[in-house]
Coordinates of N, CA and C in Angstrom, one line a residue:
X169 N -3.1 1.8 21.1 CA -1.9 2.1 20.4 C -2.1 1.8 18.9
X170 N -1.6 2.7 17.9 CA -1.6 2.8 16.8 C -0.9 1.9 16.4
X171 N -1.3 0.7 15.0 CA -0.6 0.1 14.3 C -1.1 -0.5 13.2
X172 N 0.0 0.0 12.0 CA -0.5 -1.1 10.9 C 1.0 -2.2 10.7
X173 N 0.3 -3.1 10.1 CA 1.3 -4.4 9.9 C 1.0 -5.4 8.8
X174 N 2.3 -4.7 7.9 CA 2.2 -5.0 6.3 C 2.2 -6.9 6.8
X175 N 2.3 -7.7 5.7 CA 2.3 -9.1 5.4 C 2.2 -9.4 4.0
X176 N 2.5 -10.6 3.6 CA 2.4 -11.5 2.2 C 3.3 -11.0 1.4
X177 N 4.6 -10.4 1.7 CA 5.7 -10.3 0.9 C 6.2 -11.5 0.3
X178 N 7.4 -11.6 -0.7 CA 8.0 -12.4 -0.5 C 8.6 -12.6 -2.2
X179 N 9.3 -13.9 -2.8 CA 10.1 -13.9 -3.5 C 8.7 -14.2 -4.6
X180 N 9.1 -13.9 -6.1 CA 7.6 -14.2 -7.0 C 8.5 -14.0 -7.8
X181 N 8.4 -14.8 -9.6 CA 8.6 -15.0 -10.4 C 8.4 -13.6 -11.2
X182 N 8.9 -13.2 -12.0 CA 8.2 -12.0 -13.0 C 7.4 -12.2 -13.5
X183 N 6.1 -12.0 -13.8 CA 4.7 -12.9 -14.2 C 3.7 -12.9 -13.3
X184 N 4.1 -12.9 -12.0 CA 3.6 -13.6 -10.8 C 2.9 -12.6 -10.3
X185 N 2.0 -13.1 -9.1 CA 1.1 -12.4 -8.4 C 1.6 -12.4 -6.7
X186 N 1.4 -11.7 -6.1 CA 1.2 -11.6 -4.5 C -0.1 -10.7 -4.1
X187 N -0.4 -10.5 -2.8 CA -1.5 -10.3 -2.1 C -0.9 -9.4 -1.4
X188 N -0.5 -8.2 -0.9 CA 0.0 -7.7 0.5 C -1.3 -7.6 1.7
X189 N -0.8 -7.3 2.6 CA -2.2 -7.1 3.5 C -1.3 -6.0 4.5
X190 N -2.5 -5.0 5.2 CA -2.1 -4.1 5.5 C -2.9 -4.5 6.9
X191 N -2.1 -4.7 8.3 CA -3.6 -4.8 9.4 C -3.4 -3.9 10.1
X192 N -4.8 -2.7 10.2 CA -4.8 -2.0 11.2 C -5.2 -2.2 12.7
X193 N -5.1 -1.6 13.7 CA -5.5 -1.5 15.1 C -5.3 -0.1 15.6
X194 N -5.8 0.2 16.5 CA -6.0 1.3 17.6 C -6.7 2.3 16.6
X195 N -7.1 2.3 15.5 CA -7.8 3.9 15.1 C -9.0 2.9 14.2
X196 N -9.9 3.8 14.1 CA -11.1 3.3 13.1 C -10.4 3.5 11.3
X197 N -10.7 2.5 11.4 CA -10.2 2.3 9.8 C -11.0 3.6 9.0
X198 N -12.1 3.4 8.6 CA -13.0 4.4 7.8 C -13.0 5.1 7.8
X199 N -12.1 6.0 8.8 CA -12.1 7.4 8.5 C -10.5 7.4 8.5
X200 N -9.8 6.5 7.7 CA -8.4 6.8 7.3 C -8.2 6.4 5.7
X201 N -7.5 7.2 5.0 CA -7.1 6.8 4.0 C -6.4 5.9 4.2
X202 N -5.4 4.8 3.3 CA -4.7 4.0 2.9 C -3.4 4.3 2.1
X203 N -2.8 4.1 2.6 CA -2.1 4.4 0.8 C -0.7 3.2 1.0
X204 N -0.1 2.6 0.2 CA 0.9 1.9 -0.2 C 2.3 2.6 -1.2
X205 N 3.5 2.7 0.0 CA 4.5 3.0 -1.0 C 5.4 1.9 -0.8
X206 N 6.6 2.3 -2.2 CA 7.6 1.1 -1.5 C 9.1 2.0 -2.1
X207 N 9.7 1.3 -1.5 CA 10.9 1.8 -1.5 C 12.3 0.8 -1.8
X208 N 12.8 0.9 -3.1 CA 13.9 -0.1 -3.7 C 15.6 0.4 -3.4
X209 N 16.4 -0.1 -3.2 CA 17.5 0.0 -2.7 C 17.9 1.7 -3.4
X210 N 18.6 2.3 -2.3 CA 19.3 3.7 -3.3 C 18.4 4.2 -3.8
X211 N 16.7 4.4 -3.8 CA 15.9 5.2 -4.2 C 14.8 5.7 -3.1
X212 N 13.9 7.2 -3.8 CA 13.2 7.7 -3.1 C 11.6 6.9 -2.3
X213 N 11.1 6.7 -1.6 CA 10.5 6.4 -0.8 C 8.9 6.5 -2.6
X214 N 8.5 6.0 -3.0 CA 7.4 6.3 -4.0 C 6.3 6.1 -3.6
X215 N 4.7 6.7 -4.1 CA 3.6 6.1 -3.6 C 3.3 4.9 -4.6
X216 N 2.2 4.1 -4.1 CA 2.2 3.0 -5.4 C 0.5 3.0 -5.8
X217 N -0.1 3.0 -4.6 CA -1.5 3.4 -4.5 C -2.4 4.1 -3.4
X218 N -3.3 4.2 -3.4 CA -4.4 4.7 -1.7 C -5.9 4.6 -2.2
X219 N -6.5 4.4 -1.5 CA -7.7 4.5 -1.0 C -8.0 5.3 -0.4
X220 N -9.0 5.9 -0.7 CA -9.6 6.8 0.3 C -10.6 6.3 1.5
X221 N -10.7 7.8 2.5 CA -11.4 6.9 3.4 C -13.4 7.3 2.5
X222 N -14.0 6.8 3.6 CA -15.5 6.7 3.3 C -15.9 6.7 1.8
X223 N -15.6 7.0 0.7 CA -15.7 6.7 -0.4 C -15.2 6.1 -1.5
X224 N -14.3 5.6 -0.9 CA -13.0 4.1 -1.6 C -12.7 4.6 -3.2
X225 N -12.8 6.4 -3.0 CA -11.8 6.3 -4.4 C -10.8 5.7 -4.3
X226 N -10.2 5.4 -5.3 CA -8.5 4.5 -5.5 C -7.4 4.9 -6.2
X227 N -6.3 5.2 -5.8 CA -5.7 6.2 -6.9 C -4.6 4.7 -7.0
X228 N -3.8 4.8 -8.3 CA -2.9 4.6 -8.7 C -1.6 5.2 -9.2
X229 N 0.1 4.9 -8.7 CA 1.0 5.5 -9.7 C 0.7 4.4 -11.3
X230 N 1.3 5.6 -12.2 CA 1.4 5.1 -13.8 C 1.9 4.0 -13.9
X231 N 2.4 3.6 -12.8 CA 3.8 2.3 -13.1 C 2.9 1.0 -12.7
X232 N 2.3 1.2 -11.6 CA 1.3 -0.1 -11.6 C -0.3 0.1 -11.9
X233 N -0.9 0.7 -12.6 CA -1.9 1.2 -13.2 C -2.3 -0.4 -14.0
X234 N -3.5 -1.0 -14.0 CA -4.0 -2.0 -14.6 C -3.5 -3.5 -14.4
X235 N -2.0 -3.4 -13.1 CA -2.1 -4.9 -12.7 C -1.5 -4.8 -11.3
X236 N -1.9 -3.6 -10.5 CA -2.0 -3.5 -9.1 C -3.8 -3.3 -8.3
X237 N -4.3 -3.7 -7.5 CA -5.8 -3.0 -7.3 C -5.5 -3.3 -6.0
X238 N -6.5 -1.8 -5.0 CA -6.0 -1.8 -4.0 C -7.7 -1.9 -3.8
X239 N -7.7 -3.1 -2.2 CA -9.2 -2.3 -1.5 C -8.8 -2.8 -0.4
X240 N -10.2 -2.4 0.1 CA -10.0 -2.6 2.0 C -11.3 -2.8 2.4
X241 N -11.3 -3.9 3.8 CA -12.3 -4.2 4.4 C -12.2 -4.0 5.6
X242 N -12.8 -3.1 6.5 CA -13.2 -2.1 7.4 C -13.7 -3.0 8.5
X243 N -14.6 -4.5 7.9 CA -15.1 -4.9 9.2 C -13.7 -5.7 9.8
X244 N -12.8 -6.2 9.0 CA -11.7 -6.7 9.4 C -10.4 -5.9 9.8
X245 N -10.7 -4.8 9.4 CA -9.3 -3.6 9.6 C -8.5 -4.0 8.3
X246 N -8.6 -4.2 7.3 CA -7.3 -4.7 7.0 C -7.2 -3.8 5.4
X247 N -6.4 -4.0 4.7 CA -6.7 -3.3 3.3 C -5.2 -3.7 2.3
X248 N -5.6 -4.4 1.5 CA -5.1 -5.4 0.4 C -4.8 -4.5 -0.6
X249 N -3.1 -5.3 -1.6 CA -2.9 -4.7 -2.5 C -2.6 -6.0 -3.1
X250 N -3.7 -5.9 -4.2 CA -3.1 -7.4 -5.0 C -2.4 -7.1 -6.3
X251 N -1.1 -7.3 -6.2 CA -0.1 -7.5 -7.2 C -0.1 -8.7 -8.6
X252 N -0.5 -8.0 -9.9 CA -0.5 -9.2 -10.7 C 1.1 -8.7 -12.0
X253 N 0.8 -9.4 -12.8 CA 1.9 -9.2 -13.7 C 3.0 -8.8 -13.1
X254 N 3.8 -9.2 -12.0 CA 4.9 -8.6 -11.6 C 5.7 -8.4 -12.2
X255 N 7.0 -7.5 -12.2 CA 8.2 -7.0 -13.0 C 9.1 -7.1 -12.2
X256 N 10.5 -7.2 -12.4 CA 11.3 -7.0 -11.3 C 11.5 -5.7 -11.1
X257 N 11.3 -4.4 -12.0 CA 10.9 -3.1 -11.3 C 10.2 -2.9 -9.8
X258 N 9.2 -3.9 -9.7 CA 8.7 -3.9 -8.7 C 9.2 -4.5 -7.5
X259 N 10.2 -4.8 -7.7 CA 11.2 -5.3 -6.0 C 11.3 -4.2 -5.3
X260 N 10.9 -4.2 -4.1 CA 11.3 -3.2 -3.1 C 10.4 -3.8 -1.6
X261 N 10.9 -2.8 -0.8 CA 9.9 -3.2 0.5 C 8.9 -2.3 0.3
X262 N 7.1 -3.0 0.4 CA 6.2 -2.2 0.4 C 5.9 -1.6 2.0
X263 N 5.4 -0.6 1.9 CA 4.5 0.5 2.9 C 3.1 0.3 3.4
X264 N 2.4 0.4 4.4 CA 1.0 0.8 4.1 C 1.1 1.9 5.2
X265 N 0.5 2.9 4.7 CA 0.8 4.1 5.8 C -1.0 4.6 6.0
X266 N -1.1 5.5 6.9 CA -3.0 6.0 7.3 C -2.6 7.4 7.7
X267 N -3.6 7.7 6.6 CA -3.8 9.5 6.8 C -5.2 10.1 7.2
X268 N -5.4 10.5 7.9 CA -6.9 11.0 8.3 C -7.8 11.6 7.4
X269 N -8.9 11.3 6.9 CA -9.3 12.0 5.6 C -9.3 11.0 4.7
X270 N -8.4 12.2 3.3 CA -7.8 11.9 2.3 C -6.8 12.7 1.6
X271 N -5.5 12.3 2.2 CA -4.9 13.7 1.7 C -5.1 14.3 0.6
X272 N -4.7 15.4 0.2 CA -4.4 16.1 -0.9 C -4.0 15.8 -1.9
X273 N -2.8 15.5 -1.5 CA -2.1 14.6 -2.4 C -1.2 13.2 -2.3
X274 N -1.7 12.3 -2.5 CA -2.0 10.9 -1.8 C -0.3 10.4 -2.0
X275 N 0.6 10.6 -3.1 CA 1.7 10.2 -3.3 C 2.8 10.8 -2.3
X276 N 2.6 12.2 -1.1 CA 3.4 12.8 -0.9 C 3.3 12.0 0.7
X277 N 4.5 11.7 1.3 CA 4.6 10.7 2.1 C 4.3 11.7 3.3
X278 N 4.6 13.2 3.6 CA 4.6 13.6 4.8 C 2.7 13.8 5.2
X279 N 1.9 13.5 4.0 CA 0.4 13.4 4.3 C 0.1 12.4 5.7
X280 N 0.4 11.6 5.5 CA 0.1 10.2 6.2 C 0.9 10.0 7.5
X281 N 0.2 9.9 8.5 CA 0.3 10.2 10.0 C 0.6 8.5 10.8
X282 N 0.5 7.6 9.8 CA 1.0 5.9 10.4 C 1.8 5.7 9.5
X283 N 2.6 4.6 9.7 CA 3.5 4.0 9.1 C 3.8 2.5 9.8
X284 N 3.7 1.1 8.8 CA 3.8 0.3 9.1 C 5.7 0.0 8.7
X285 N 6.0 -1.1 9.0 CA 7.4 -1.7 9.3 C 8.0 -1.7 7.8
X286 N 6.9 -2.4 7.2 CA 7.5 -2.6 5.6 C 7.4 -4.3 5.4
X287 N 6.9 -4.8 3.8 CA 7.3 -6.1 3.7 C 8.1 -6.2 2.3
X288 N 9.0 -7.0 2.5 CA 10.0 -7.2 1.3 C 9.3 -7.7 0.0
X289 N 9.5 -7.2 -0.6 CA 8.8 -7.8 -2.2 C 10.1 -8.1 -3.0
X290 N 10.5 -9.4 -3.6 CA 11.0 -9.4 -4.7 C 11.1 -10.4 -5.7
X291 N 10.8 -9.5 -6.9 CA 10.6 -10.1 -8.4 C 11.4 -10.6 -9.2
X292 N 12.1 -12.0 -9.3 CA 13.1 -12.4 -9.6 C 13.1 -14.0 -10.3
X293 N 13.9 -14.1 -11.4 CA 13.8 -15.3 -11.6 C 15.2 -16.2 -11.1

């Protein structure tokens, strides 16, 4: 049975850092992309980053570009987005979804064939 299962949400100062973790089971990690979206009250579903599979390109959206970095470790299943300089733009529940390959286009959500539960992120003083 197919599953991923986001973790390490939670309440963080603006400033602040978190770790998400993404854990896969029932499919071989390495031949799935990654990708992280999140989704804030009353808005569209966004991508935020992905990985690809077997060559760990990394894409980023503009908005967390130089204090989000996404990787993943394969012998563990698991694949990490570490959040630095948080904003409270950045409150929402994060994603980690698995697409076979690498999609096309990594931000469009109907690429990606898993979907985990979501973990709450929010940035607040």
């Amino acid at each position: 049975q197919v599953q991923l299962v986001e973790s390490g949400g939670g309440l963080v100062q603006p400033g602040g850092s978190l770790r998400l973790s993404c854990a896969a089971s029932g499919f071989t990690l390495d031949d799935y992309a990654i990708g992280w979206f999140r989704q804030a009250p009353g808005k569209e579903r966004e991508g935020v980053s992905c990985i690809s599979s077997h060559d760990d390109s990394r894409y980023y959206a503009d908005s967390v570009k130089g204090r989000f970095t996404i990787s993943r470790d394969n012998a563990n299943a698991t694949v990490y987005l570490q959040m630095n300089s948080l904003k409270p733009g950045d409150t929402a529940v994060y994603y980690c979804a698995a697409a076979l390959g690498t999609p096309s286009v990594w931000v469009a959500t109907i690429a990606y064939d898993y979907w985990g539960q979501g973990t709450q992120v929010t940035v607040s003083s």
